Short mmCIF file of C-alpha atoms in Angstrom, two decimals:
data_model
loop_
_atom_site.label_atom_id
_atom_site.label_comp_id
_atom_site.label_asym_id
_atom_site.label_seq_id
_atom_site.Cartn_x
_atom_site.Cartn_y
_atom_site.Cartn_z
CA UNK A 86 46.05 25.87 50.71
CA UNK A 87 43.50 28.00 49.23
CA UNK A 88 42.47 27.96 45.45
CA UNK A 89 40.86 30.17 43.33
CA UNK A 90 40.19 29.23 39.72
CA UNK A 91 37.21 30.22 38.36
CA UNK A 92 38.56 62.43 40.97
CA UNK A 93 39.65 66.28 41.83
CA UNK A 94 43.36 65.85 42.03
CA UNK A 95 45.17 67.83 39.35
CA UNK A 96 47.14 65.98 37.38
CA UNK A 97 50.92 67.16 36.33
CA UNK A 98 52.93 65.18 34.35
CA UNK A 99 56.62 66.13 34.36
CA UNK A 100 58.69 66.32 30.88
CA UNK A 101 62.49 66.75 30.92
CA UNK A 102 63.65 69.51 28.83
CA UNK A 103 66.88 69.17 29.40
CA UNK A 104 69.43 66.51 31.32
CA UNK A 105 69.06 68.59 34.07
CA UNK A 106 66.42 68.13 37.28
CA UNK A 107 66.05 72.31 37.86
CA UNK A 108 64.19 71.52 34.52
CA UNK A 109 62.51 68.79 35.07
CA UNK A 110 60.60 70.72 38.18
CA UNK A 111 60.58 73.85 35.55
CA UNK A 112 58.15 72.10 32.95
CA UNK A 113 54.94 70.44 34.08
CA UNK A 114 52.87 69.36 31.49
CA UNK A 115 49.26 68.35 31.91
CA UNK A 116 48.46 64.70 31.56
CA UNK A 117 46.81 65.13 28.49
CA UNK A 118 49.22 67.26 26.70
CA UNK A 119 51.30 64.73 27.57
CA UNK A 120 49.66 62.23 25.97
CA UNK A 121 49.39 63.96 22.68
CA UNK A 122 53.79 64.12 22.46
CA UNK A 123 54.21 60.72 22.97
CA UNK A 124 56.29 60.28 19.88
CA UNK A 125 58.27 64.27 21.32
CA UNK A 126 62.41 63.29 21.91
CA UNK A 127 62.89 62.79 25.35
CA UNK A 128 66.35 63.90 26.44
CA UNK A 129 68.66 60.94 28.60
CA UNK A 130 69.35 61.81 31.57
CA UNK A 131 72.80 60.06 31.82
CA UNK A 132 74.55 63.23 33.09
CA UNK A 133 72.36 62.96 36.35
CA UNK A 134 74.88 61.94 39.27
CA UNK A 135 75.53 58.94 40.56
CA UNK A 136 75.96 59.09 44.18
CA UNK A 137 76.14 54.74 44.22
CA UNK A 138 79.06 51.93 44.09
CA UNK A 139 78.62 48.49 42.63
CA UNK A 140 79.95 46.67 45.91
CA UNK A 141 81.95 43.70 44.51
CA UNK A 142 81.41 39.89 44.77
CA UNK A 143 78.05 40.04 46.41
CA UNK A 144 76.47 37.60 47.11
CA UNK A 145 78.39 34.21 47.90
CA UNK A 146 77.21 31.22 45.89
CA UNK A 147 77.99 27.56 46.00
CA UNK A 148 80.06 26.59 43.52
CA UNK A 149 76.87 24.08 42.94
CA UNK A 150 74.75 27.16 41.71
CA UNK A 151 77.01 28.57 39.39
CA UNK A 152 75.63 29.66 36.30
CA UNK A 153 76.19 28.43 32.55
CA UNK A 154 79.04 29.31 30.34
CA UNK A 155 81.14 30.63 33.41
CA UNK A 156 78.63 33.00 34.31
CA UNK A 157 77.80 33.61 37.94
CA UNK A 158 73.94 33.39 37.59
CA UNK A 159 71.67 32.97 34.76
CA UNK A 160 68.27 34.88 34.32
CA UNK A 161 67.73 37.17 37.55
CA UNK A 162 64.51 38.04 37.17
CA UNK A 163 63.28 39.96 40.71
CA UNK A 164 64.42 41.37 44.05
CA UNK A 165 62.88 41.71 47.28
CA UNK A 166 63.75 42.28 50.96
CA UNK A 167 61.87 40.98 53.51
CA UNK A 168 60.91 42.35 57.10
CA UNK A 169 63.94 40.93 58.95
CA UNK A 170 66.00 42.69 56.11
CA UNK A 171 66.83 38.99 54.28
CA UNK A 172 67.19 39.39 51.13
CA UNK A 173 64.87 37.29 48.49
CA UNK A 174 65.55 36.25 44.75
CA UNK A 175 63.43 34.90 42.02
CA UNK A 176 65.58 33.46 38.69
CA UNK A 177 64.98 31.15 36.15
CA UNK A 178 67.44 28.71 37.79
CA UNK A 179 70.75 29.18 36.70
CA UNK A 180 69.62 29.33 33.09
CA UNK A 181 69.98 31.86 30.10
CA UNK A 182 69.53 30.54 26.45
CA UNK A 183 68.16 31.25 24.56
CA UNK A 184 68.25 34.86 26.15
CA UNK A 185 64.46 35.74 27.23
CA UNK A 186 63.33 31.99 27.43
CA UNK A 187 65.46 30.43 29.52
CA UNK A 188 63.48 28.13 32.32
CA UNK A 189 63.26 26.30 35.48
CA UNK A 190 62.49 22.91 33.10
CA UNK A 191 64.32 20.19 34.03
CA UNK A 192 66.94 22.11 36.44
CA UNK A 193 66.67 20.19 38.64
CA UNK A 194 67.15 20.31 42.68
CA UNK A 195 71.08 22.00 42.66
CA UNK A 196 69.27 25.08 40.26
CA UNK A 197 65.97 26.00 42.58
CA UNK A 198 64.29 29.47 41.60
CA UNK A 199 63.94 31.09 45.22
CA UNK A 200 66.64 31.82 47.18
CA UNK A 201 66.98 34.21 50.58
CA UNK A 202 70.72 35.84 51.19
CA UNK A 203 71.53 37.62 54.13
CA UNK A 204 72.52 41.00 54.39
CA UNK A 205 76.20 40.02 53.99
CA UNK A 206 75.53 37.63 50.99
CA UNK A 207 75.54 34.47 53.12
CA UNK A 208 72.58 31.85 51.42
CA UNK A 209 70.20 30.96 53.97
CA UNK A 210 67.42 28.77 51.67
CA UNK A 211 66.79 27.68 48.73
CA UNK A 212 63.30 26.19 47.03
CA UNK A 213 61.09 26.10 44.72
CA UNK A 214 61.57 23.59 42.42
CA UNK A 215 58.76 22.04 39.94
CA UNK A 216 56.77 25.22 40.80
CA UNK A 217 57.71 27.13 38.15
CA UNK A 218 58.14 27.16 34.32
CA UNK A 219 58.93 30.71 33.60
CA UNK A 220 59.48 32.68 36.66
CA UNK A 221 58.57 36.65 36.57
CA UNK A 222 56.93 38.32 39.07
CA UNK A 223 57.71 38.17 42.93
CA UNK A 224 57.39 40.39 45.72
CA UNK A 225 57.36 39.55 49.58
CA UNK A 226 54.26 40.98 52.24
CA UNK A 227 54.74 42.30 55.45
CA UNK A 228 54.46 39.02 56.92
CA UNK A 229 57.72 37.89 55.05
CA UNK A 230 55.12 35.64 52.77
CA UNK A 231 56.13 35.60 48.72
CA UNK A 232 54.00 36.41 46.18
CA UNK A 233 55.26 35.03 42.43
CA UNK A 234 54.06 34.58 39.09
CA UNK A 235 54.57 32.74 36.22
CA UNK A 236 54.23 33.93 32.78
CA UNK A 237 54.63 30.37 30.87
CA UNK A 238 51.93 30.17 28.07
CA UNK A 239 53.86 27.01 26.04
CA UNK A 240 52.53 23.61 26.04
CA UNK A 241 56.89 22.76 25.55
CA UNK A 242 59.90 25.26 26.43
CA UNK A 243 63.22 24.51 24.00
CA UNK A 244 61.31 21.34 23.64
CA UNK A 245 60.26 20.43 27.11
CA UNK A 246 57.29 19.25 28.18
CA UNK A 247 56.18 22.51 30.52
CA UNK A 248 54.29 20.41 32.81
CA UNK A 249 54.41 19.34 36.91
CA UNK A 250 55.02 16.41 38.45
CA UNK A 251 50.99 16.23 38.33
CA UNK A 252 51.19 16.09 34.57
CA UNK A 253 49.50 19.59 34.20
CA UNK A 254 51.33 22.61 32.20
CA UNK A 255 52.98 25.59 34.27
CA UNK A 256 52.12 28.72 34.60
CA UNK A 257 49.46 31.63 34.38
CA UNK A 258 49.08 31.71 38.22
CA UNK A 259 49.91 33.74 41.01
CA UNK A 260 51.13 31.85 44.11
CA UNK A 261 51.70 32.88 47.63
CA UNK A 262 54.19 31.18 49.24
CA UNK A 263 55.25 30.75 53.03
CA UNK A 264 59.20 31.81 54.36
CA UNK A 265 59.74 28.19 54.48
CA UNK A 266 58.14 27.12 50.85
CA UNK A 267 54.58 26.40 51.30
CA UNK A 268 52.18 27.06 48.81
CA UNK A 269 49.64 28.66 51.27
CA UNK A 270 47.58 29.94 48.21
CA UNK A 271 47.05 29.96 44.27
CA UNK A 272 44.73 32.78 41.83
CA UNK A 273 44.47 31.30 38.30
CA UNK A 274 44.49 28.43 36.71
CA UNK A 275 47.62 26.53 36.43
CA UNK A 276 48.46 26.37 32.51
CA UNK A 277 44.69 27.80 31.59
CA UNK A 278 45.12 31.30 29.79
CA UNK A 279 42.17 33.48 30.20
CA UNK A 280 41.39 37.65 30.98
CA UNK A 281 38.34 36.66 33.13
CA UNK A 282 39.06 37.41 36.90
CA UNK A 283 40.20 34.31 38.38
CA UNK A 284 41.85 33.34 34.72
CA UNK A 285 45.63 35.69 33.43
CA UNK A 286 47.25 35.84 30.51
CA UNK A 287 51.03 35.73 31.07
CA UNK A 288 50.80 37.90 35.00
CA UNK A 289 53.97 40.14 34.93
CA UNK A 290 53.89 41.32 38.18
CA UNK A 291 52.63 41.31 41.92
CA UNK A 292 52.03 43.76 44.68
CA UNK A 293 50.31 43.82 47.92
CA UNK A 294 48.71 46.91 50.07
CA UNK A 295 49.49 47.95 53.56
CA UNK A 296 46.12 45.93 54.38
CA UNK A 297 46.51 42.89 52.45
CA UNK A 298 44.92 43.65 48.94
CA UNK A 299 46.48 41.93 45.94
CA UNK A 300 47.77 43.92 42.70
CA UNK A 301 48.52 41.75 39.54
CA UNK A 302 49.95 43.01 36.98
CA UNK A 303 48.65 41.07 33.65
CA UNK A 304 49.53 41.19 29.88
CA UNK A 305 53.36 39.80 29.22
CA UNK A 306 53.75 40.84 25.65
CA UNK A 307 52.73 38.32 22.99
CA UNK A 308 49.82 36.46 25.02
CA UNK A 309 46.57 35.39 23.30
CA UNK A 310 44.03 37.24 25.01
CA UNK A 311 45.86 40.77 24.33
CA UNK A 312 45.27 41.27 27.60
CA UNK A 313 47.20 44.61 29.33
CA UNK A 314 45.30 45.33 32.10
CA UNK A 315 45.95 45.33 36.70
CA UNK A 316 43.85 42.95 38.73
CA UNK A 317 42.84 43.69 42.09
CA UNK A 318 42.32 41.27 44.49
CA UNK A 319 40.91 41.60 48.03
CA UNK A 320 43.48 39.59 50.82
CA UNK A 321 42.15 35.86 50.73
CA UNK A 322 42.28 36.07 47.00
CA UNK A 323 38.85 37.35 46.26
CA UNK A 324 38.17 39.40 42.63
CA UNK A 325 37.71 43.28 43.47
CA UNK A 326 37.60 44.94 39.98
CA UNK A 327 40.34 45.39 36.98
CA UNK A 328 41.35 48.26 35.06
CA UNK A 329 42.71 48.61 31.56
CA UNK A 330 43.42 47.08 28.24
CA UNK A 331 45.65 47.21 25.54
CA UNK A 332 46.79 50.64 24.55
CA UNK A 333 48.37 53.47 24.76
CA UNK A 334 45.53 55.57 25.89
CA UNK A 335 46.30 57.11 29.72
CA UNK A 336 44.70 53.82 32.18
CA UNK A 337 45.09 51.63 29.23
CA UNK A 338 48.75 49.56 28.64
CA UNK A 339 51.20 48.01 26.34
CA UNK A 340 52.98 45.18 28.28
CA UNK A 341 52.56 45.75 32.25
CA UNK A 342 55.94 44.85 32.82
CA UNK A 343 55.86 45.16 37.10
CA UNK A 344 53.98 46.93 39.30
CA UNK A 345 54.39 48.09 42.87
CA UNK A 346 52.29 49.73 45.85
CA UNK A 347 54.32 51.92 48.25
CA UNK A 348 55.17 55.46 49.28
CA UNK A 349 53.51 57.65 51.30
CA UNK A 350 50.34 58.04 49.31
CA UNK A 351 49.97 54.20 48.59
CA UNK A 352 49.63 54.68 45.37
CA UNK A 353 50.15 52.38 42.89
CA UNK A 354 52.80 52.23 40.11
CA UNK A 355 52.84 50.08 36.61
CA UNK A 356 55.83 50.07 34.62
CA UNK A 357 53.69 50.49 31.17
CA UNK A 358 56.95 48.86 28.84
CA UNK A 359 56.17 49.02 25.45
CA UNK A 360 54.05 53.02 26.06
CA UNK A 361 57.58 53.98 27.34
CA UNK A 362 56.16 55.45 30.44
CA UNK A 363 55.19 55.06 34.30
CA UNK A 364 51.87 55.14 34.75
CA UNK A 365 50.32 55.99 38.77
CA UNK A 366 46.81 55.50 39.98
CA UNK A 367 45.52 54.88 43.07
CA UNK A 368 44.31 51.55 44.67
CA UNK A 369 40.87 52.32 43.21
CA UNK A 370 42.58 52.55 39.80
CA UNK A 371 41.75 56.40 39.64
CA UNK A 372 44.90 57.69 37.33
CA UNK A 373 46.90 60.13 38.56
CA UNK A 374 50.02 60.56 36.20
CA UNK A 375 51.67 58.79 33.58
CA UNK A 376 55.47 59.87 33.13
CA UNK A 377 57.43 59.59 29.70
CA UNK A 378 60.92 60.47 31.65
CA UNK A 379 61.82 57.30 32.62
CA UNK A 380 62.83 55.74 28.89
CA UNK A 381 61.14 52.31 28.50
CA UNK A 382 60.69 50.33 32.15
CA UNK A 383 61.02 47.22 32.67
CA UNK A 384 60.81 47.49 36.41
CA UNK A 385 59.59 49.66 39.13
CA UNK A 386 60.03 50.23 42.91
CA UNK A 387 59.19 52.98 45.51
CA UNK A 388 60.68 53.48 49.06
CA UNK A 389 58.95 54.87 52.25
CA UNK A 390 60.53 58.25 51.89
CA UNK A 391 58.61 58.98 48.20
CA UNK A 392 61.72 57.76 45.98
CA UNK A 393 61.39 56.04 42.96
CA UNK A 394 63.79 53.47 41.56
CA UNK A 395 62.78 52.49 37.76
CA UNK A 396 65.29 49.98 35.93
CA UNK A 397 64.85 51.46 32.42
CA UNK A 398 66.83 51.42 29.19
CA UNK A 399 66.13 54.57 26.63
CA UNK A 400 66.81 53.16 23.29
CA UNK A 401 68.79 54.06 20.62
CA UNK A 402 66.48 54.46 17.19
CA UNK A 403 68.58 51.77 15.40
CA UNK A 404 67.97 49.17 18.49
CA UNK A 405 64.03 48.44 17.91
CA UNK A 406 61.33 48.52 19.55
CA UNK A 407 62.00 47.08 22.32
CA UNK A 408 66.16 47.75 22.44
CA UNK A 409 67.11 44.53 21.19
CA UNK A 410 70.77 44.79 19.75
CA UNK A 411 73.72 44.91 19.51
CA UNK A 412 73.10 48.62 18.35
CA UNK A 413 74.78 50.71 16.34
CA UNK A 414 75.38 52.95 19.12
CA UNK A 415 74.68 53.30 23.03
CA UNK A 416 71.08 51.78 24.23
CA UNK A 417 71.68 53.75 27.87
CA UNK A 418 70.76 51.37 30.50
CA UNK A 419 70.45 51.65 34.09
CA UNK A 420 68.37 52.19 37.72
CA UNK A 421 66.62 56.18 37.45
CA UNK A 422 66.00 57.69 41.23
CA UNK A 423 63.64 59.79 41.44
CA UNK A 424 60.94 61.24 43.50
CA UNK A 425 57.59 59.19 43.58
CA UNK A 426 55.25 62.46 43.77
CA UNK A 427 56.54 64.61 41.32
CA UNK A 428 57.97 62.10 38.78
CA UNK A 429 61.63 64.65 39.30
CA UNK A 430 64.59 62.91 39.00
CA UNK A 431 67.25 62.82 40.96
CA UNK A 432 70.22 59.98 40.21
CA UNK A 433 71.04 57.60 37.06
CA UNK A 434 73.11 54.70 38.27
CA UNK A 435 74.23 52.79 34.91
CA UNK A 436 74.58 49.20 33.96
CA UNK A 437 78.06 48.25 34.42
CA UNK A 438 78.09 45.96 31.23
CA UNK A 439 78.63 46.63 27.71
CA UNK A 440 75.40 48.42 26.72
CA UNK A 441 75.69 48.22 23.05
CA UNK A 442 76.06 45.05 22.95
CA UNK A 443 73.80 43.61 24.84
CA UNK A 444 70.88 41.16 22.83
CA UNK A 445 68.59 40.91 25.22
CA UNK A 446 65.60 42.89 25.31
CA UNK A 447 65.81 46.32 26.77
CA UNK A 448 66.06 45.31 30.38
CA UNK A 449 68.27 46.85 32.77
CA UNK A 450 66.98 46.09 36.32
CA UNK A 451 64.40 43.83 35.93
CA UNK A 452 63.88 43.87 39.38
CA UNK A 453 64.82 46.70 41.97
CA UNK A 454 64.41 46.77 46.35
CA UNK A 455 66.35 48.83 48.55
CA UNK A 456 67.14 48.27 52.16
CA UNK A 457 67.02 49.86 55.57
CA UNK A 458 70.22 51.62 55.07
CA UNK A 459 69.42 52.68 51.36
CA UNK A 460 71.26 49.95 49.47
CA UNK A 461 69.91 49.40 46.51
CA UNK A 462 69.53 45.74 44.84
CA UNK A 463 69.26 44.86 41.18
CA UNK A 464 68.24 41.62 39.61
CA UNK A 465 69.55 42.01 36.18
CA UNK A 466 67.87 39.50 33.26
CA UNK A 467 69.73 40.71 30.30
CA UNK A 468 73.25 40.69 32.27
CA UNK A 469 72.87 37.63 33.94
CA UNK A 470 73.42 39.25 37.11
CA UNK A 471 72.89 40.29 40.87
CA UNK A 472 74.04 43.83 42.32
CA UNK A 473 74.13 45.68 45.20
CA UNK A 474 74.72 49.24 45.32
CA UNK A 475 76.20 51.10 48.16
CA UNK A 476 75.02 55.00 48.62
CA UNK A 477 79.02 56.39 49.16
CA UNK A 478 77.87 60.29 49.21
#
């Protein structure tokens, strides 16, 4: 296992003027004008079709790994398909209270945080236990290898000692982790918060390049270095250079919430939360938009055909900053499709629960992958839930 511890593009930002996407392509705005309307109304775009259907009862669990209070799962966190079109899970094992802390603590072996389905829902493995304290970001390579990280910065969780079976505390690492469960490799140090480059504080997120390089995204909101920033990292885990820092300045961030490299430019795309906005650069961390139509993301995902699936919630002004509820009125949730160039949308496929009343914090689709045949998954935190959507037009 290895261990590490220690510019002439023009840029057009699109703005939606109205619910509708002929406007959307109508009225480009330049980066910077952008940037000085951040606080401009930006119109929901719940009117969009919805060319999707929830398929039902998908996938099958043991009745072992049922969730608390009669739910089917706990905290879904991410969503990922591999090459052989399995699909992969990362959850906080089973568990959801207190909403937005729930943990892999003392779950024990019938509550593991990985699991692979097949296409038809069918479980196929299951590990990962005493790896992980808080589990949050997760992708898999093109060599069907995992890539997850955990945000845990607490010496105890709801009480808990948040340490291994070494005796050292969870969490602030990235690890990459073979089909079978291996720990083939580890950036960070385990429990050890830092901004340096081999050190994170509270890693969101995870992404890899066609050729191997590794994207982190850093700076879970509330961490003590204020960090808000992507880490690059060259294939065998060594430091290539970081950009940003806390802000809302275009290239800086407030809460990297996920971050993904795909599409047909390989460019690479943050889900900036708390700036309520998409921010794309390239693997050089060269900006190249940021986009204020997608609400406030909590998750972000981009297909080979230059389509764009954000999970995003666009809050109601009585829910807070960060949509916690219940509201006074709707908090619309759901998956936004749209096209990865541009920034035009396209669909708005809803959350099928109660939107007003939900307490967690402004997550829809925490986690979003599609398939070969254009289903689209959904690992929901704040629903305690799994979906797969069905394209039926």
């Amino acid at each position: 296992m290895k261990r590490f511890v220690a510019g002439s593009l023009v840029v057009a930002v699109t703005m939606l003027g109205s619910q509708t996407l002929a406007s959307a392509q109508d009225a480009p705005q330049t980066a910077q004008a952008q940037n000085n309307k951040d606080s401009a109304p930006y119109p929901k775009p719940t009117n969009l079709p919805n060319p999707y259907r929830l398929v039902p009862d998908w996938p099958t669990l043991p009745a072992s790994m049922k969730g608390p209070n009669g739910h089917k799962w706990g905290e879904v966190i991410r969503v990922h398909l591999a090459p052989d079109g399995n699909i992969w899970i990362f959850q906080r094992c089973f568990y959801d209270k207190p909403a937005g802390d729930a943990t892999c603590l003392n779950r024990g072996d019938a509550n593991p945080p990985i699991l692979e389905f097949s296409p038809a829902g069918k479980l196929l493995k299951s590990f990962g236990v005493g790896l992980f304290a808080h589990p949050h970001g997760f992708t898999v390579d093109k060599d069907g290898n995992l890539w997850t990280s955990d945000t845990n910065d607490e010496d105890t969780i709801l009480g808990m000692p948040a340490k291994n079976a070494a005796g050292v505390t969870m969490g602030q690492e990235v690890l990459k982790i073979s089909p079978d469960g291996k720990v083939l490799m580890t950036i960070g140090k385990e429990g050890v918060a830092g901004d340096g480059p081999y050190t994170f504080d509270r890693p969101t997120g995870v992404a890899i390049a066609p050729n191997g390089d590794i994207f982190v995204a850093d700076g879970h909101s509330r961490n003590k270095f204020n960090a808000a920033r992507v880490v690059k990292y060259s294939p065998d885990g060594k430091f290539i250079k970081s950009w940003g820092k806390m802000g809302s300045e275009l290239g800086n961030f407030r809460e990297p919430h996920d971050i993904y490299v795909g599409g047909s430019k390989g460019y690479v795309y943050v889900a900036d939360r708390q700036n309520n906005r998409i921010q794309v650069f390239d693997q050089d961390g060269k900006f190249i938009a940021a986009w204020k139509q997608f609400g406030q993301p909590s998750s972000v995902y981009v297909d080979k055909d230059d389509n764009i699936f954000v999970g995003s919630v666009y809050l109601n002004p009585n829910g807070g900053a960060r949509g916690e509820g219940p509201t006074t009125g709707e908090n619309d949730r759901g998956i936004v499709v749209a096209n990865a160039i541009s920034g035009a949308l396209k669909y708005f496929i809803p959350d099928p629960g109660d939107l007003s009343k939900m307490t967690d914090t402004g997550t829809s689709a925490s986690g979003i992958a599609e398939d070969a045949q254009g289903n689209i998954y959904a690992a929901d935190v704040g629903e305690n839930n799994l979906r797969k959507y069905e394209k039926v037009q």
